PDB file of C-alpha atoms in Angstrom:
ATOM      1  CA  MET A   1      -2.620  13.830   3.857  1.00  0.00           C
ATOM      2  CA  SER A   2       0.329  16.188   3.637  1.00  0.00           C
ATOM      3  CA  THR A   3       3.497  15.136   1.836  1.00  0.00           C
ATOM      4  CA  PRO A   4       5.509  14.778   5.094  1.00  0.00           C
ATOM      5  CA  ALA A   5       2.690  12.656   6.577  1.00  0.00           C
ATOM      6  CA  ILE A   6       2.660  10.453   3.482  1.00  0.00           C
ATOM      7  CA  ILE A   7       6.445   9.983   3.607  1.00  0.00           C
ATOM      8  CA  LEU A   8       6.356   9.166   7.328  1.00  0.00           C
ATOM      9  CA  THR A   9       3.470   6.732   6.807  1.00  0.00           C
ATOM     10  CA  VAL A  10       5.224   4.893   3.970  1.00  0.00           C
ATOM     11  CA  LEU A  11       8.598   4.747   5.781  1.00  0.00           C
ATOM     12  CA  GLY A  12       6.869   3.784   9.034  1.00  0.00           C
ATOM     13  CA  ALA A  13       5.083   0.921   7.265  1.00  0.00           C
ATOM     14  CA  VAL A  14       8.391  -0.312   5.818  1.00  0.00           C
ATOM     15  CA  ALA A  15      10.004  -0.236   9.289  1.00  0.00           C
ATOM     16  CA  PHE A  16       6.939  -1.845  10.895  1.00  0.00           C
ATOM     17  CA  MET A  17       7.101  -4.655   8.353  1.00  0.00           C
ATOM     18  CA  GLU A  18      10.626  -5.628   9.395  1.00  0.00           C
ATOM     19  CA  VAL A  19       9.372  -6.031  12.973  1.00  0.00           C
ATOM     20  CA  PHE A  20       6.226  -7.849  11.814  1.00  0.00           C
ATOM     21  CA  ALA A  21       8.251 -10.066   9.454  1.00  0.00           C
ATOM     22  CA  TRP A  22      10.592 -11.037  12.307  1.00  0.00           C
ATOM     23  CA  TRP A  23       7.598 -11.902  14.519  1.00  0.00           C
ATOM     24  CA  ALA A  24       5.732 -13.801  11.785  1.00  0.00           C
ATOM     25  CA  HIS A  25       8.875 -15.689  10.767  1.00  0.00           C
ATOM     26  CA  LYS A  26       9.756 -16.725  14.322  1.00  0.00           C
ATOM     27  CA  TYR A  27       6.300 -17.435  15.752  1.00  0.00           C
ATOM     28  CA  VAL A  28       4.121 -18.288  12.748  1.00  0.00           C
ATOM     29  CA  MET A  29       6.452 -19.762  10.129  1.00  0.00           C
ATOM     30  CA  HIS A  30       8.550 -21.584  12.720  1.00  0.00           C
ATOM     31  CA  GLY A  31       5.422 -22.291  14.783  1.00  0.00           C
ATOM     32  CA  TRP A  32       1.960 -23.320  13.639  1.00  0.00           C
ATOM     33  CA  GLY A  33       2.768 -22.374  10.011  1.00  0.00           C
ATOM     34  CA  TRP A  34       5.734 -24.747   9.769  1.00  0.00           C
ATOM     35  CA  GLY A  35       3.802 -26.975   7.348  1.00  0.00           C
ATOM     36  CA  TRP A  36       4.038 -24.248   4.709  1.00  0.00           C
ATOM     37  CA  HIS A  37       7.507 -23.000   5.707  1.00  0.00           C
ATOM     38  CA  ARG A  38       9.290 -26.368   6.041  1.00  0.00           C
ATOM     39  CA  ASP A  39      10.113 -26.774   2.351  1.00  0.00           C
ATOM     40  CA  HIS A  40      11.919 -23.424   2.425  1.00  0.00           C
ATOM     41  CA  HIS A  41      14.417 -25.063   4.801  1.00  0.00           C
ATOM     42  CA  GLU A  42      14.822 -28.265   2.765  1.00  0.00           C
ATOM     43  CA  PRO A  43      16.709 -28.769  -0.507  1.00  0.00           C
ATOM     44  CA  HIS A  44      14.480 -29.006  -3.599  1.00  0.00           C
ATOM     45  CA  ASP A  45      14.461 -28.256  -7.309  1.00  0.00           C
ATOM     46  CA  ASN A  46      10.969 -26.751  -7.465  1.00  0.00           C
ATOM     47  CA  ALA A  47      10.494 -23.229  -8.808  1.00  0.00           C
ATOM     48  CA  LEU A  48       7.817 -22.618  -6.181  1.00  0.00           C
ATOM     49  CA  GLU A  49       7.602 -23.593  -2.524  1.00  0.00           C
ATOM     50  CA  LYS A  50       4.640 -24.046  -0.190  1.00  0.00           C
ATOM     51  CA  ASN A  51       6.326 -21.208   1.693  1.00  0.00           C
ATOM     52  CA  ASP A  52       5.326 -18.908  -1.190  1.00  0.00           C
ATOM     53  CA  LEU A  53       1.734 -19.230   0.040  1.00  0.00           C
ATOM     54  CA  PHE A  54       2.647 -16.777   2.804  1.00  0.00           C
ATOM     55  CA  ALA A  55       3.285 -14.152   0.102  1.00  0.00           C
ATOM     56  CA  VAL A  56      -0.121 -14.908  -1.428  1.00  0.00           C
ATOM     57  CA  VAL A  57      -1.870 -14.512   1.945  1.00  0.00           C
ATOM     58  CA  PHE A  58       0.002 -11.360   2.957  1.00  0.00           C
ATOM     59  CA  GLY A  59      -0.314  -9.934  -0.566  1.00  0.00           C
ATOM     60  CA  SER A  60      -4.082 -10.499  -0.495  1.00  0.00           C
ATOM     61  CA  ILE A  61      -4.306  -8.560   2.759  1.00  0.00           C
ATOM     62  CA  VAL A  62      -2.383  -5.670   1.194  1.00  0.00           C
ATOM     63  CA  VAL A  63      -4.642  -5.667  -1.874  1.00  0.00           C
ATOM     64  CA  ALA A  64      -7.615  -5.373   0.496  1.00  0.00           C
ATOM     65  CA  MET A  65      -5.839  -2.532   2.316  1.00  0.00           C
ATOM     66  CA  PHE A  66      -5.361  -0.686  -0.993  1.00  0.00           C
ATOM     67  CA  ALA A  67      -9.021  -1.172  -1.920  1.00  0.00           C
ATOM     68  CA  ILE A  68     -10.410  -0.148   1.467  1.00  0.00           C
ATOM     69  CA  GLY A  69      -7.885   2.675   1.750  1.00  0.00           C
ATOM     70  CA  TYR A  70      -8.900   4.063  -1.640  1.00  0.00           C
ATOM     71  CA  TYR A  71     -12.464   4.529  -0.441  1.00  0.00           C
ATOM     72  CA  VAL A  72     -12.039   5.054   3.293  1.00  0.00           C
ATOM     73  CA  SER A  73      -8.570   6.033   4.487  1.00  0.00           C
ATOM     74  CA  ASP A  74      -5.536   7.692   2.917  1.00  0.00           C
ATOM     75  CA  PHE A  75      -3.475   6.404   5.846  1.00  0.00           C
ATOM     76  CA  LEU A  76      -4.461   2.810   5.055  1.00  0.00           C
ATOM     77  CA  TRP A  77      -3.654   3.268   1.352  1.00  0.00           C
ATOM     78  CA  TRP A  78      -0.208   4.779   2.020  1.00  0.00           C
ATOM     79  CA  SER A  79       0.485   2.094   4.641  1.00  0.00           C
ATOM     80  CA  ALA A  80      -0.313  -0.524   1.992  1.00  0.00           C
ATOM     81  CA  LEU A  81       2.184   1.170  -0.311  1.00  0.00           C
ATOM     82  CA  GLY A  82       4.885   0.969   2.390  1.00  0.00           C
ATOM     83  CA  ILE A  83       4.118  -2.722   2.930  1.00  0.00           C
ATOM     84  CA  THR A  84       4.339  -3.274  -0.829  1.00  0.00           C
ATOM     85  CA  ILE A  85       7.717  -1.514  -0.958  1.00  0.00           C
ATOM     86  CA  TYR A  86       8.910  -3.761   1.885  1.00  0.00           C
ATOM     87  CA  GLY A  87       7.653  -6.787  -0.058  1.00  0.00           C
ATOM     88  CA  LEU A  88       9.598  -5.730  -3.147  1.00  0.00           C
ATOM     89  CA  ILE A  89      12.764  -5.177  -1.098  1.00  0.00           C
ATOM     90  CA  TYR A  90      12.244  -8.529   0.623  1.00  0.00           C
ATOM     91  CA  THR A  91      11.758 -10.300  -2.696  1.00  0.00           C
ATOM     92  CA  ALA A  92      14.884  -8.769  -4.210  1.00  0.00           C
ATOM     93  CA  ILE A  93      17.072  -9.419  -1.162  1.00  0.00           C
ATOM     94  CA  HIS A  94      15.718 -12.652   0.325  1.00  0.00           C
ATOM     95  CA  ASP A  95      14.603 -14.521  -2.783  1.00  0.00           C
ATOM     96  CA  GLY A  96      17.020 -12.872  -5.210  1.00  0.00           C
ATOM     97  CA  LEU A  97      20.274 -12.188  -3.386  1.00  0.00           C
ATOM     98  CA  VAL A  98      20.175 -14.694  -0.505  1.00  0.00           C
ATOM     99  CA  HIS A  99      18.483 -17.696  -2.132  1.00  0.00           C
ATOM    100  CA  GLN A 100      19.481 -16.773  -5.695  1.00  0.00           C
ATOM    101  CA  ARG A 101      16.056 -17.557  -7.157  1.00  0.00           C
ATOM    102  CA  TYR A 102      16.353 -14.737  -9.720  1.00  0.00           C
ATOM    103  CA  PHE A 103      20.044 -13.966 -10.168  1.00  0.00           C
ATOM    104  CA  ARG A 104      23.466 -15.226  -9.123  1.00  0.00           C
ATOM    105  CA  VAL A 105      25.415 -12.618  -7.189  1.00  0.00           C
ATOM    106  CA  VAL A 106      27.622 -13.478  -4.233  1.00  0.00           C
ATOM    107  CA  PRO A 107      28.421 -10.359  -2.214  1.00  0.00           C
ATOM    108  CA  LYS A 108      32.042 -10.148  -1.091  1.00  0.00           C
ATOM    109  CA  ARG A 109      31.726  -7.446   1.588  1.00  0.00           C
ATOM    110  CA  GLY A 110      29.503  -5.009   3.410  1.00  0.00           C
ATOM    111  CA  TYR A 111      25.836  -5.072   4.284  1.00  0.00           C
ATOM    112  CA  ALA A 112      24.834  -7.507   1.520  1.00  0.00           C
ATOM    113  CA  LYS A 113      27.441 -10.065   2.645  1.00  0.00           C
ATOM    114  CA  ARG A 114      26.265  -9.718   6.257  1.00  0.00           C
ATOM    115  CA  LEU A 115      22.625 -10.331   5.215  1.00  0.00           C
ATOM    116  CA  VAL A 116      23.560 -13.446   3.257  1.00  0.00           C
ATOM    117  CA  GLN A 117      25.701 -14.801   6.123  1.00  0.00           C
ATOM    118  CA  ALA A 118      22.964 -14.144   8.688  1.00  0.00           C
ATOM    119  CA  HIS A 119      20.346 -15.908   6.602  1.00  0.00           C
ATOM    120  CA  LYS A 120      22.620 -18.872   5.933  1.00  0.00           C
ATOM    121  CA  LEU A 121      23.065 -19.146   9.705  1.00  0.00           C
ATOM    122  CA  HIS A 122      19.266 -19.048  10.042  1.00  0.00           C
ATOM    123  CA  HIS A 123      19.160 -22.096   7.770  1.00  0.00           C
ATOM    124  CA  ALA A 124      21.862 -23.866   9.820  1.00  0.00           C
ATOM    125  CA  THR A 125      19.329 -25.560  12.095  1.00  0.00           C
ATOM    126  CA  VAL A 126      17.356 -28.701  11.299  1.00  0.00           C
ATOM    127  CA  GLY A 127      13.639 -28.363  11.925  1.00  0.00           C
ATOM    128  CA  LYS A 128      11.647 -25.488  13.335  1.00  0.00           C
ATOM    129  CA  GLU A 129      13.195 -25.376  16.814  1.00  0.00           C
ATOM    130  CA  GLY A 130      15.902 -22.926  17.773  1.00  0.00           C
ATOM    131  CA  GLY A 131      17.542 -20.812  15.124  1.00  0.00           C
ATOM    132  CA  VAL A 132      18.802 -17.271  14.747  1.00  0.00           C
ATOM    133  CA  SER A 133      18.227 -14.255  12.505  1.00  0.00           C
ATOM    134  CA  PHE A 134      14.488 -14.257  11.861  1.00  0.00           C
ATOM    135  CA  GLY A 135      14.422 -10.767  10.332  1.00  0.00           C
ATOM    136  CA  PHE A 136      15.029 -10.071   6.668  1.00  0.00           C
ATOM    137  CA  LEU A 137      16.581  -6.636   6.280  1.00  0.00           C
ATOM    138  CA  TRP A 138      18.383  -6.249   9.597  1.00  0.00           C
ATOM    139  CA  ALA A 139      21.069  -8.769  10.434  1.00  0.00           C
ATOM    140  CA  ARG A 140      23.159  -9.074  13.570  1.00  0.00           C
ATOM    141  CA  ASP A 141      26.880  -9.732  13.440  1.00  0.00           C
ATOM    142  CA  PRO A 142      27.453 -13.271  12.095  1.00  0.00           C
ATOM    143  CA  ALA A 143      29.936 -13.987  14.939  1.00  0.00           C
ATOM    144  CA  ALA A 144      27.202 -13.252  17.506  1.00  0.00           C
ATOM    145  CA  LEU A 145      24.745 -15.436  15.570  1.00  0.00           C
ATOM    146  CA  LYS A 146      27.264 -18.312  15.523  1.00  0.00           C
ATOM    147  CA  ALA A 147      27.712 -17.959  19.281  1.00  0.00           C
ATOM    148  CA  ASP A 148      23.920 -18.101  19.734  1.00  0.00           C
ATOM    149  CA  LEU A 149      23.728 -21.247  17.599  1.00  0.00           C
ATOM    150  CA  ARG A 150      26.567 -22.819  19.580  1.00  0.00           C
ATOM    151  CA  ARG A 151      24.710 -22.123  22.844  1.00  0.00           C
ATOM    152  CA  GLN A 152      21.477 -23.547  21.415  1.00  0.00           C
ATOM    153  CA  ARG A 153      23.267 -26.704  20.253  1.00  0.00           C
ATOM    154  CA  GLU A 154      24.976 -27.162  23.630  1.00  0.00           C
ATOM    155  CA  ALA A 155      21.674 -26.583  25.472  1.00  0.00           C
ATOM    156  CA  GLY A 156      19.912 -29.079  23.204  1.00  0.00           C
ATOM    157  CA  THR A 157      17.355 -26.505  22.012  1.00  0.00           C
ATOM    158  CA  ALA A 158      18.447 -26.719  18.361  1.00  0.00           C
ATOM    159  CA  VAL A 159      19.956 -29.265  16.027  1.00  0.00           C
ATOM    160  CA  VAL A 160      22.642 -27.623  13.911  1.00  0.00           C
ATOM    161  CA  ARG A 161      23.548 -29.070  10.509  1.00  0.00           C
ATOM    162  CA  ASP A 162      27.023 -30.597  10.439  1.00  0.00           C
ATOM    163  CA  SER A 163      28.243 -28.459   7.530  1.00  0.00           C
ATOM    164  CA  ALA A 164      26.940 -25.249   9.116  1.00  0.00           C
ATOM    165  CA  GLY A 165      28.057 -26.201  12.578  1.00  0.00           C
ATOM    166  CA  ALA A 166      31.693 -26.748  11.611  1.00  0.00           C
ATOM    167  CA  GLY A 167      32.579 -23.180  12.461  1.00  0.00           C
ATOM    168  CA  LEU A 168      30.545 -23.014  15.680  1.00  0.00           C
TER     169      LEU A 168
END
């Protein structure tokens, strides 16, 4: 593969993963995979969550992509690299910045603050029904997300936590 093709493949895989992550989060994790994802939405003192099993499954798929790509397809190998880069970004932002599993930094402004606010609003609902902001690296305006949560609460399609719902 040419250098421009490699760069496009890697960047395309990173972008694809944000779309895939949104879909998997909304329809798998908040659907039939709720049994693994539930503890991510509940308070606990454990270092690991059942939710971390998703990373093991998805990581295993990427390892297979690297192995098959090495022997069969440059495109598959470089796609696996893009997915890995997305995974590293996700881990740093979602687990590190948002959930503070690795470090304690509270952003005061800009993109990082918007991501943290959007994800906190995602966690504002009780249970798997309803909710907002299922992506990880792209976050809508928190005011729009609050309005969506308010509509869901009023329609009875989501139960919003009292502390999170105070500003709705």
